[in-house]
Short mmCIF file of C-alpha atoms and ligand atoms in Angstrom, two decimals:
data_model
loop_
_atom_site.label_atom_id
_atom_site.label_comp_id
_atom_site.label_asym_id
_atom_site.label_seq_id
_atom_site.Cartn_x
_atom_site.Cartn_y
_atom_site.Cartn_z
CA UNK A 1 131.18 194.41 217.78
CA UNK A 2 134.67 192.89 219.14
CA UNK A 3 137.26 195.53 218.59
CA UNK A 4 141.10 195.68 218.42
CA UNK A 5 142.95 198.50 218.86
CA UNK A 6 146.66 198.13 217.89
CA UNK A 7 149.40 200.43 220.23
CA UNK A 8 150.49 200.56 223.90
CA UNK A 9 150.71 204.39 224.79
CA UNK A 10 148.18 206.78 226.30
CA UNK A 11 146.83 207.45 222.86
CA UNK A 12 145.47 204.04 222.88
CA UNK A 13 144.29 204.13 226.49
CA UNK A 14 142.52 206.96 225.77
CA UNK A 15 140.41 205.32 222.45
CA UNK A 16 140.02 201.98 224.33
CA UNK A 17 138.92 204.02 227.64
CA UNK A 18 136.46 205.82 224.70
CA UNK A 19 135.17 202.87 222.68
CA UNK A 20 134.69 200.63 225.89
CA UNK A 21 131.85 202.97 226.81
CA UNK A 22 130.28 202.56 223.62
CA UNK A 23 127.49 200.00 223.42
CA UNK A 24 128.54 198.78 220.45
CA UNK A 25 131.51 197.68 221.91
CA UNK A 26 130.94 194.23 222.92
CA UNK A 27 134.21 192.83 223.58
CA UNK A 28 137.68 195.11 223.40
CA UNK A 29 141.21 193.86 222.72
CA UNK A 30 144.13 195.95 222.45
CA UNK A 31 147.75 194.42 221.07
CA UNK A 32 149.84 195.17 223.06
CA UNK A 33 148.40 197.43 225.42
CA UNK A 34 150.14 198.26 229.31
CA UNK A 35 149.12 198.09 232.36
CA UNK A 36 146.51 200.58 233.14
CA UNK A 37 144.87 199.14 229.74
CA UNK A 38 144.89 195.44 230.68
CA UNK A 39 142.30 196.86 233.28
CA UNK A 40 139.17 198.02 230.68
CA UNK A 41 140.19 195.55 227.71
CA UNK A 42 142.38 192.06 226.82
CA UNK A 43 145.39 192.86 225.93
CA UNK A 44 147.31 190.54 223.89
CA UNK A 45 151.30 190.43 222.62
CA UNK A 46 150.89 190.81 218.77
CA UNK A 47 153.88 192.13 215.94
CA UNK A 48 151.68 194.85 215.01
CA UNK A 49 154.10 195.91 212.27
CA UNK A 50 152.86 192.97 210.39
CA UNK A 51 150.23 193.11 208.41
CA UNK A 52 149.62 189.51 208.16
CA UNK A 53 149.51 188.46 211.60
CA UNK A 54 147.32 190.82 212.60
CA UNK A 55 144.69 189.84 209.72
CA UNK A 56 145.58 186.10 210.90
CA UNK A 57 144.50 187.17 214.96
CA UNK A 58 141.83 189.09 213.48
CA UNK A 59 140.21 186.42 211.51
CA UNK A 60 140.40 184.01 214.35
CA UNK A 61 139.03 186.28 216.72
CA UNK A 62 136.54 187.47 214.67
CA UNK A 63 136.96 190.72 215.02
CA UNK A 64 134.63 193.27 213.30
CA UNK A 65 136.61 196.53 213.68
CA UNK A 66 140.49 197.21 213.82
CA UNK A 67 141.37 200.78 215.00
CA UNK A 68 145.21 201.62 214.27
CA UNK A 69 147.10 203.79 216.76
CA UNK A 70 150.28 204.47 216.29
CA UNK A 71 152.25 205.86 212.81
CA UNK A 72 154.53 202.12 212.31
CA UNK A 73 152.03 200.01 211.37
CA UNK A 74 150.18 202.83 208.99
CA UNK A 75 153.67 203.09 207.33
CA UNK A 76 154.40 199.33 207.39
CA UNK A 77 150.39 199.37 205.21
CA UNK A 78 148.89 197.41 207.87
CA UNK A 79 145.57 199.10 206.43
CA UNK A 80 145.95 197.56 203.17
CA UNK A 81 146.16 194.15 204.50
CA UNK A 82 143.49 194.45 206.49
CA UNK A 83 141.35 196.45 203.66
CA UNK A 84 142.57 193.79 201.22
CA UNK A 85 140.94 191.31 203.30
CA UNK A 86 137.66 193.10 203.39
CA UNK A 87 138.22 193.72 207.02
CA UNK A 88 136.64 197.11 208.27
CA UNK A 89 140.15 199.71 209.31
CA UNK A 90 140.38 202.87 210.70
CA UNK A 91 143.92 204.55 209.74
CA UNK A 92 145.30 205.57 206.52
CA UNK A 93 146.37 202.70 203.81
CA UNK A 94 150.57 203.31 203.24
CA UNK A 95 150.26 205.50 200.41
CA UNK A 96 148.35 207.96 201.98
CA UNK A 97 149.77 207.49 205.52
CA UNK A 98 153.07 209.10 202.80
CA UNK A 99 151.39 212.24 204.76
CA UNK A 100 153.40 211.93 207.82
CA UNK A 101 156.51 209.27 206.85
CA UNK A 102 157.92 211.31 203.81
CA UNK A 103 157.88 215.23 204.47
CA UNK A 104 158.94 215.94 201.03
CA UNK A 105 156.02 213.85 199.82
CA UNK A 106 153.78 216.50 201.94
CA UNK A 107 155.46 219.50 200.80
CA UNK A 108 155.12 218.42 197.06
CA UNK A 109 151.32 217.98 197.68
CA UNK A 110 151.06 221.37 199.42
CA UNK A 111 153.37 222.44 195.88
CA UNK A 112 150.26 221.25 193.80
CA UNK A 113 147.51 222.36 195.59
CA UNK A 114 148.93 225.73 196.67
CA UNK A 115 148.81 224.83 200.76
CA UNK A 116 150.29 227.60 202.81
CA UNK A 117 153.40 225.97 204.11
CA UNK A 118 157.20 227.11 204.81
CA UNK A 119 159.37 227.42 201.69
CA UNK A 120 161.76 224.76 201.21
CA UNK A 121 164.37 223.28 199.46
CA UNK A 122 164.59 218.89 198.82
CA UNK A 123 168.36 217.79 198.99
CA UNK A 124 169.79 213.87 199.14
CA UNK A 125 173.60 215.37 199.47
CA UNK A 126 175.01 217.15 202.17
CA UNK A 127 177.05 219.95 200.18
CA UNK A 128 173.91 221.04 197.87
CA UNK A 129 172.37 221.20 201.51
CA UNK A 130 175.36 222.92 202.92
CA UNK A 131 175.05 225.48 200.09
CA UNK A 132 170.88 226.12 200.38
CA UNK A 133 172.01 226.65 204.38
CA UNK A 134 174.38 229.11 203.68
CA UNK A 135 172.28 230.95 200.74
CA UNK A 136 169.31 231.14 202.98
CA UNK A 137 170.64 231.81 206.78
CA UNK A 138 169.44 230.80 210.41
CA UNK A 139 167.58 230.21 211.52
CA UNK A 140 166.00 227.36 209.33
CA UNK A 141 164.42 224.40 209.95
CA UNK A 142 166.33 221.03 209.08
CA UNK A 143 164.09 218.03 208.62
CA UNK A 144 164.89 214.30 207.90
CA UNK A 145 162.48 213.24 205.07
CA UNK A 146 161.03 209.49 206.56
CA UNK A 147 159.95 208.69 210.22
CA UNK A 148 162.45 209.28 213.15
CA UNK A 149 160.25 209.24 216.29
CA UNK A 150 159.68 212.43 216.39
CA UNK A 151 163.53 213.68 216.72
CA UNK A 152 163.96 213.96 213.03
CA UNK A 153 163.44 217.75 212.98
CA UNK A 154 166.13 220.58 214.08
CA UNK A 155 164.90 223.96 214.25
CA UNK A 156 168.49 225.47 214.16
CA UNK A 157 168.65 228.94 215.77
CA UNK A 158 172.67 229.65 214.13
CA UNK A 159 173.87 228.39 210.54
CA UNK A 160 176.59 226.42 212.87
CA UNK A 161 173.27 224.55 214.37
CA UNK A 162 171.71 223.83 210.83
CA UNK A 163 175.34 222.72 209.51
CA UNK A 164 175.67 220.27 212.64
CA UNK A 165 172.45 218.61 211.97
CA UNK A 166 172.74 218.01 208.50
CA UNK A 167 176.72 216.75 208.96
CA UNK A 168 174.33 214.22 211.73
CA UNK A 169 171.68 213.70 209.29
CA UNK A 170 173.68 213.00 205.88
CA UNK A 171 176.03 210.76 208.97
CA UNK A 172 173.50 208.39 209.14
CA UNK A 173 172.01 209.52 212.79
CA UNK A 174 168.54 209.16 211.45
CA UNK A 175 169.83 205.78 209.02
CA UNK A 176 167.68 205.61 205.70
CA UNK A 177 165.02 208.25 207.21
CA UNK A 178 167.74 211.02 207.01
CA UNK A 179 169.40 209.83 203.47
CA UNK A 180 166.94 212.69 201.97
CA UNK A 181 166.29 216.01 203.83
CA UNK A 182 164.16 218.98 203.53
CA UNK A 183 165.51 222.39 204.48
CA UNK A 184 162.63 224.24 205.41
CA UNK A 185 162.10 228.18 206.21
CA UNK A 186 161.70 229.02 210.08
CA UNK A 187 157.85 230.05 210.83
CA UNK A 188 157.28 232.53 213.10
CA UNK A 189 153.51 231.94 215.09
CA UNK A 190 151.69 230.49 218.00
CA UNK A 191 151.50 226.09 216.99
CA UNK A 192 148.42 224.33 217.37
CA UNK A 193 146.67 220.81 216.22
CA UNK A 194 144.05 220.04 214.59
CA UNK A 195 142.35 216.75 214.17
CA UNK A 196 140.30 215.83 211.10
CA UNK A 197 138.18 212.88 210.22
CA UNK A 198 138.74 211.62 206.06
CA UNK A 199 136.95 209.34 204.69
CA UNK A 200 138.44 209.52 201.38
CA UNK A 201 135.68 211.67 200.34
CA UNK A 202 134.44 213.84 203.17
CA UNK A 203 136.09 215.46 206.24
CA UNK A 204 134.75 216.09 209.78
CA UNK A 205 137.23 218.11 212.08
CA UNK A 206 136.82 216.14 215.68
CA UNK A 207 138.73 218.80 217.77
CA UNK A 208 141.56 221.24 218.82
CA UNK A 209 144.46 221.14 220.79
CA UNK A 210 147.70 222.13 222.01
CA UNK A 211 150.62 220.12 223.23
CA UNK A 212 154.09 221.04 225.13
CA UNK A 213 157.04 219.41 223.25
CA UNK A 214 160.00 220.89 225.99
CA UNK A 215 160.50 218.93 228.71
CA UNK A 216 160.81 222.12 231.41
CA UNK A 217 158.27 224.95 232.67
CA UNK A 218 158.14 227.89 230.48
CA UNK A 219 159.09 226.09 227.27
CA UNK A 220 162.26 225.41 228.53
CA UNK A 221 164.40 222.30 228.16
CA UNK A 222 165.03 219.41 225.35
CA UNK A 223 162.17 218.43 222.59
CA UNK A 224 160.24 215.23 224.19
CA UNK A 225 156.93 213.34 222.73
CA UNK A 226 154.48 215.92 224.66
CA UNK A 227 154.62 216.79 227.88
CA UNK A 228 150.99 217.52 228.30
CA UNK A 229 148.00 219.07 226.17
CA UNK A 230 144.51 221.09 226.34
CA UNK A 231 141.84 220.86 223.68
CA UNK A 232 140.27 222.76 222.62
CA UNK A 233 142.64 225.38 221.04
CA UNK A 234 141.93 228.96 221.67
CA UNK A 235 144.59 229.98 218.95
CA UNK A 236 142.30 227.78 216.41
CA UNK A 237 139.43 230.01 216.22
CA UNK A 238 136.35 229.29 214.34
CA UNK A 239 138.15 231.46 211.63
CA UNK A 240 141.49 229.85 211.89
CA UNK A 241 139.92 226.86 211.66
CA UNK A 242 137.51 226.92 208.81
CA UNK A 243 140.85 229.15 206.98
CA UNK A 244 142.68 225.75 207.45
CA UNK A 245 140.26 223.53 206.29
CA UNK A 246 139.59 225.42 203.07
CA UNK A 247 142.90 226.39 202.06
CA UNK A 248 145.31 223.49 203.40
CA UNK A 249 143.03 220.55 204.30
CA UNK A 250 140.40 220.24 201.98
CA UNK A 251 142.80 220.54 198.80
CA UNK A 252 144.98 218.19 200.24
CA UNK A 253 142.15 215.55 200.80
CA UNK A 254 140.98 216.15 197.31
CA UNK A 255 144.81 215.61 195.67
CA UNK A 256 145.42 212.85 197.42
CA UNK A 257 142.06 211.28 195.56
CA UNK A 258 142.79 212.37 192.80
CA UNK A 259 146.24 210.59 192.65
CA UNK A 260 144.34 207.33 193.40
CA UNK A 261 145.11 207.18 197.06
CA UNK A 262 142.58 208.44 199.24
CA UNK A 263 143.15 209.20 202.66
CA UNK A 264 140.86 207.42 205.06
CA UNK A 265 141.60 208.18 208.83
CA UNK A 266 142.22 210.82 211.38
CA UNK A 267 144.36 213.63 210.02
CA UNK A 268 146.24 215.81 212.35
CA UNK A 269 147.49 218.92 210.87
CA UNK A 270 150.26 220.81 212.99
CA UNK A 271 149.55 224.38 212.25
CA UNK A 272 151.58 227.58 212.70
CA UNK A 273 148.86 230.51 213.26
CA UNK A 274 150.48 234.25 213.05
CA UNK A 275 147.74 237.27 213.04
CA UNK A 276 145.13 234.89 212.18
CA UNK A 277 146.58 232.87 209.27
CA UNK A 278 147.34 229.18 209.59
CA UNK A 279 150.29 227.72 208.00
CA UNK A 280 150.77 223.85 207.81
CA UNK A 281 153.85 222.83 209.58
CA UNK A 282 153.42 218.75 208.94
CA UNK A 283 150.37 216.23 208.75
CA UNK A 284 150.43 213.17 211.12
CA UNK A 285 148.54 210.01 209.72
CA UNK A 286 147.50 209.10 213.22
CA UNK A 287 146.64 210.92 216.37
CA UNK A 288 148.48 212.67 218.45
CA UNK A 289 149.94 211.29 221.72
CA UNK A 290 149.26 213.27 224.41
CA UNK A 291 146.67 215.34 222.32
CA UNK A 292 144.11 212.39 221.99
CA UNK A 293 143.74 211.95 225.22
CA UNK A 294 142.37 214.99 225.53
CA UNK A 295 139.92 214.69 222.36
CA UNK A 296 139.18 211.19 223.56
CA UNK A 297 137.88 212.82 227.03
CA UNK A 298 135.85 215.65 225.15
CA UNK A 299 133.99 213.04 222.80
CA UNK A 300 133.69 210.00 224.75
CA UNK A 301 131.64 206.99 223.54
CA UNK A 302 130.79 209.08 220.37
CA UNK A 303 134.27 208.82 219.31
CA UNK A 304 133.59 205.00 218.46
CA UNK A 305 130.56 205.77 216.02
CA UNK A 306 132.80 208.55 214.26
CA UNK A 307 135.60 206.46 213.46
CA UNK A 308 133.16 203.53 212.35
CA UNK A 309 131.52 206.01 210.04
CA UNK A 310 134.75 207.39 209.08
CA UNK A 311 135.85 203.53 208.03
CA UNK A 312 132.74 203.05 206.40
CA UNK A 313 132.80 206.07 204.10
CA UNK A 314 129.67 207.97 205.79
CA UNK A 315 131.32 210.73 207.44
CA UNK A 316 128.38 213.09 205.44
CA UNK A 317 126.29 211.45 207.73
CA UNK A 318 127.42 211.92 211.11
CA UNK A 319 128.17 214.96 213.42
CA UNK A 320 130.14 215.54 216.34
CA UNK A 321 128.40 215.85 219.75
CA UNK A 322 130.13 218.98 221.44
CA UNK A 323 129.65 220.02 224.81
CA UNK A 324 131.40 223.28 226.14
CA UNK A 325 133.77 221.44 227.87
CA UNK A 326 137.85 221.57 228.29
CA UNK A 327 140.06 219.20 229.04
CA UNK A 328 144.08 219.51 229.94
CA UNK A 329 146.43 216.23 230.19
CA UNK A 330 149.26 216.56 232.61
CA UNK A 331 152.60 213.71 231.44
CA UNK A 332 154.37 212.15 234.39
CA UNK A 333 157.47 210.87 232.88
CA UNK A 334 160.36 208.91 234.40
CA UNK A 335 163.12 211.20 235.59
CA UNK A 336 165.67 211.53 233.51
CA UNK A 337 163.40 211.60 230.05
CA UNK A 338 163.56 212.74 226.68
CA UNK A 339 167.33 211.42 228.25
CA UNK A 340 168.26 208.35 229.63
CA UNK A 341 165.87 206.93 232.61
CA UNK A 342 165.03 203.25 234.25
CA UNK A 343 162.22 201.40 233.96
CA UNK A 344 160.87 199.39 236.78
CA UNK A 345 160.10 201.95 239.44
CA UNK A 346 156.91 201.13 241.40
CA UNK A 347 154.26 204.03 240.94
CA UNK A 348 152.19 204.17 244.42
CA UNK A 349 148.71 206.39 244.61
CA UNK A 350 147.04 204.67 241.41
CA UNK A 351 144.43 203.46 243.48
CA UNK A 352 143.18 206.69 244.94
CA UNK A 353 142.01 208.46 241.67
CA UNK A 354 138.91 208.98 240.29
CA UNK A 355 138.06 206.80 237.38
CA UNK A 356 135.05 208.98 236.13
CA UNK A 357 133.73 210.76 232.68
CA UNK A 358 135.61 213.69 233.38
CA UNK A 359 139.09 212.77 235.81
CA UNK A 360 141.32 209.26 234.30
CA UNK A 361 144.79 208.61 234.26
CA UNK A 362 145.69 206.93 231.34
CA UNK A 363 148.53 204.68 231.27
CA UNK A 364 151.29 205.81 228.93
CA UNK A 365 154.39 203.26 229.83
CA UNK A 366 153.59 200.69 232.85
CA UNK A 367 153.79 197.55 233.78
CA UNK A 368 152.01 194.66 236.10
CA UNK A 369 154.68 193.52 238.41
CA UNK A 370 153.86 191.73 241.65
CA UNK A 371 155.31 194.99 243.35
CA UNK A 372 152.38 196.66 241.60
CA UNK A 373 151.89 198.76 238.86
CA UNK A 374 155.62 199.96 237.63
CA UNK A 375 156.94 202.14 235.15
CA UNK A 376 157.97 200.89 231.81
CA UNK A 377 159.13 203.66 229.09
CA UNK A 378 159.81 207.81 229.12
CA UNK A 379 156.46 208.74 229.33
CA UNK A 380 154.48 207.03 232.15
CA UNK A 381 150.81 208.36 233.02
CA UNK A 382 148.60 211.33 231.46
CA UNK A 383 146.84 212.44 234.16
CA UNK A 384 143.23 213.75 232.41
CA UNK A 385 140.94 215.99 233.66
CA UNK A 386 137.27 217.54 232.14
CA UNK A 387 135.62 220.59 233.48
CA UNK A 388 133.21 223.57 232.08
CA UNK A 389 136.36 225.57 231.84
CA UNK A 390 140.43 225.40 231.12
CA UNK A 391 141.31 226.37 234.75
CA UNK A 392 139.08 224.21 236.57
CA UNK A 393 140.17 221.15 234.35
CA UNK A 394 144.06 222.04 234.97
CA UNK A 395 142.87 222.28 239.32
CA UNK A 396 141.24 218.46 238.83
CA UNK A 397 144.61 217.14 236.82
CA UNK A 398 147.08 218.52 239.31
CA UNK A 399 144.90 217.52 241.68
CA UNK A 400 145.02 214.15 240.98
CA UNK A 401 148.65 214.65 240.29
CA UNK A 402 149.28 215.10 243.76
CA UNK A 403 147.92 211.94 244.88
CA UNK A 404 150.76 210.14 242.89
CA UNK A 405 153.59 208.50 244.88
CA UNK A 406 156.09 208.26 242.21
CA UNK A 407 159.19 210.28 243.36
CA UNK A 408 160.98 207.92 240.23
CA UNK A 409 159.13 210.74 237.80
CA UNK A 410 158.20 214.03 237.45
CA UNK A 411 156.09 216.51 235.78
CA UNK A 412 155.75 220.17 234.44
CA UNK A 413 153.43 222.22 236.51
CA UNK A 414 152.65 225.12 233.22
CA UNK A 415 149.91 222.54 231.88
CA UNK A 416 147.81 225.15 229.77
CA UNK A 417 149.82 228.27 230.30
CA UNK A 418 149.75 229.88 227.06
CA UNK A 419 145.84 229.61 227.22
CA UNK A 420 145.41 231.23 230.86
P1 AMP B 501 157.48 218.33 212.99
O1 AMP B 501 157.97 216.97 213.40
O2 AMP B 501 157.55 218.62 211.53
O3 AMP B 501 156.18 218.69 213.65
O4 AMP B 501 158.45 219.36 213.71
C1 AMP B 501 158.62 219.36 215.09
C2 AMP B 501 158.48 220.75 215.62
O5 AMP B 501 159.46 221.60 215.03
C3 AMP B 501 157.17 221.42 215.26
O6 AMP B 501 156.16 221.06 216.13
C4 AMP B 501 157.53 222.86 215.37
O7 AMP B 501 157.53 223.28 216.72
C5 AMP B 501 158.93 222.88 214.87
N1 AMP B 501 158.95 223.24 213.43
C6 AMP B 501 158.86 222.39 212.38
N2 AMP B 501 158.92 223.05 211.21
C7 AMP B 501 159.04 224.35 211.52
C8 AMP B 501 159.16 225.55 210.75
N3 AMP B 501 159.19 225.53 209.42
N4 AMP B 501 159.27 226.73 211.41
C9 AMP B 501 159.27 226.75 212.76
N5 AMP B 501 159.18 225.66 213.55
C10 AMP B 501 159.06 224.48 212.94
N1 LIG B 502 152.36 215.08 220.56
C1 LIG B 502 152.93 215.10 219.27
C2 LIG B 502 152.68 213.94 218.44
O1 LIG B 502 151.93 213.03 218.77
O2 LIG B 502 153.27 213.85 217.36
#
């Protein structure tokens, strides 16, 4: 099969690092891909927000398979295009991928299928908002409805807080993706992920994880894109688990059919467990970023059969694989991240790790430069490491870690800590 995967992060390391291994992977191309990509696939400069250049590249190339990374071309309906055109997808079409780019969309579903969620209230003026603040108290969640890259959501610890952030929102910080916003009640719990293959008919759960959104040790610090991950999940026990799939997931699936757009992909439900109950705090339409690097290392070449039988509507048919394995991602991001920082800096060390089944760094943000491999974006490398248990896998990352000469970024050094 000749492949294209469309994104440039670690995510998309990780699934090209995955489906290369696959035998049925004959020749890989990822648009745009990095660095550390370039070196297991072609990478080629594609707009991958539009739909109709990428059919046009993937006609000409024939390619058999497209696998869709990141949430902007879901959202632009990339899928569709490609569906349209009889070409086989993986990722949600734009009406379901509605999962993750309009929150009130997901909290209405959860409304008619009777999901455990936080309550809410849906406002598109900032006094009705002011007043449901006020009514209700901190703290209290304040979310901009559409997609803000991940910095659309202030959970506001004072009333002052939630007032400031809808003054920002209703102000146009977020432009049209804060015009509406959703006011949400503040869960209490431990958050974890969970990743679910839909076919529009069936679902297969491919994994658990956890990620680190603060940028410091101990939870400390400003909200950033992940700062590292384990799967699987202890939180998400086989109870949680099979709690979440009957009472959120499942339903979901089935009223998004129902309303004559079925969700076909990989959907990654953000949970909020307290004394065993799950509560859905948002669905992604794609996967997570650092988290799949972590499923990617658990499944390996599997993972490419799964999402092929995934696009091709046999999920009933296929199982996952599992091995009793962990695996723990460590992010090296460029000093002065989720804040300002400068690309460029040369990242020394690369050569010395081990590129096996169980230790990879996948690239995140670099860049070829005749200096050498540089970095290029917030977060850089996910260092990625396997083992028989949580401990040993966090030894082999910061292991590996160590070998880096990149005094341009940093890392935490907590990796896992909740879970040991
Ligand atoms: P989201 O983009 O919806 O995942 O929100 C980002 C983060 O905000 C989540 O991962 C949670 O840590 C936190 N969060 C979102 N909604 C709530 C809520 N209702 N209660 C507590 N924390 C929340
Ligand atoms: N790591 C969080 C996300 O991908 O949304």
């Amino acid at each position: 099969m000749n492949i294209l995967i469309l994104g440039s992060g670690g995510r998309e390391h990780s699934l090209a690092w995955a489906v290369a291994q696959n035998p049925k992977c004959d020749r890989l191309i990822v648009a745009p891909g990095n660095a550390g990509i370039a070196k297991i696939a072609d990478c080629v400069s594609l707009d991958i927000v539009d739909g109709v250049a990428v059919l046009e590249f993937v006609l000409k190339n024939a390619i058999d398979f497209v696998i869709i990374g990141p949430e902007a071309p879901l959202a632009a309906g990339v899928a569709d295009v490609l569906r349209a055109a009889d070409v086989l997808c993986f990722g949600p079409s734009q009406a379901a991928a509605k999962l993750e780019a309009s929150k009130f969309f997901t909290k209405s579903i959860c409304d008619a299928v009777g999901a455990p969620t936080a309550g809410y209230g849906h406002f598109t003026n900032l006094q009705s908002a002011k007043d449901y603040v006020y009514k209700m108290g901190a703290p209290i969640v304040v979310k901009a409805d559409g997609l803000a890259a991940g910095k659309g959501v202030i959970v506001a610890m004072t009333l002052q807080a939630a007032l400031e952030a809808l003054e920002n929102m209703f102000g146009g910080e977020f432009g049209s993706a804060g015009t509406e916003v959703v006011i949400e009640e503040f869960m209490d719990g431990e958050e974890a992920s969970y990743f679910i293959l839909c076919d529009g008919t069936d679902v297969l759960a491919i994994g658990t994880a956890q990620d680190h959104k603060r940028a410091g040790d101990g939870d400390t610090g400003p909200n950033t894109g992940g700062m590292g991950a384990y799967s699987p999940a202890a939180v998400l026990s086989d109870a949680v688990a099979e709690k979440a799939m009957t009472e959120i997931i499942k339903p979901t699936m089935a009223e998004m059919a129902r309303r004559g757009t079925p969700y076909q992909g990989v959907l990654y439900a953000g949970l909020m467990i307290k004394d065993g109950v799950p509560r859905l705090v948002e669905y992604n339409a794609r996967f997570g970023d650092p988290e799949c690097q972590v499923l990617m290392m658990r499944l390996g070449a599997q993972a490419l059969d799964l999402l092929i039988a995934c696009a091709e509507e046999r999920l009933s048919h296929v199982k996952v694989n599992w091995a009793e394995d962990h695996a723990l991602t460590v992010v090296m991001a460029a000093n002065g991240y989720p804040g300002t920082y400068t690309d460029g800096s040369v990242i020394g060390g690369l050569d010395a790790l081990p590129t096996t089944s169980s230790n990879m760094c996948f690239h995140a943000g670099t860049a070829q430069s005749d200096a050498g491999i540089t970095a290029q974006g917030g977060r850089v490398l996910n260092i990625t490491a396997r083992a028989s248990n949580l401990a040993e896998a966090r030894a082999q990352a910061y292991g590996m870690v160590d070998k880096i000469d990149w005094p341009e970024g940093f890392c935490r050094q907590d990796i896992g800590w909740r879970a040991l």
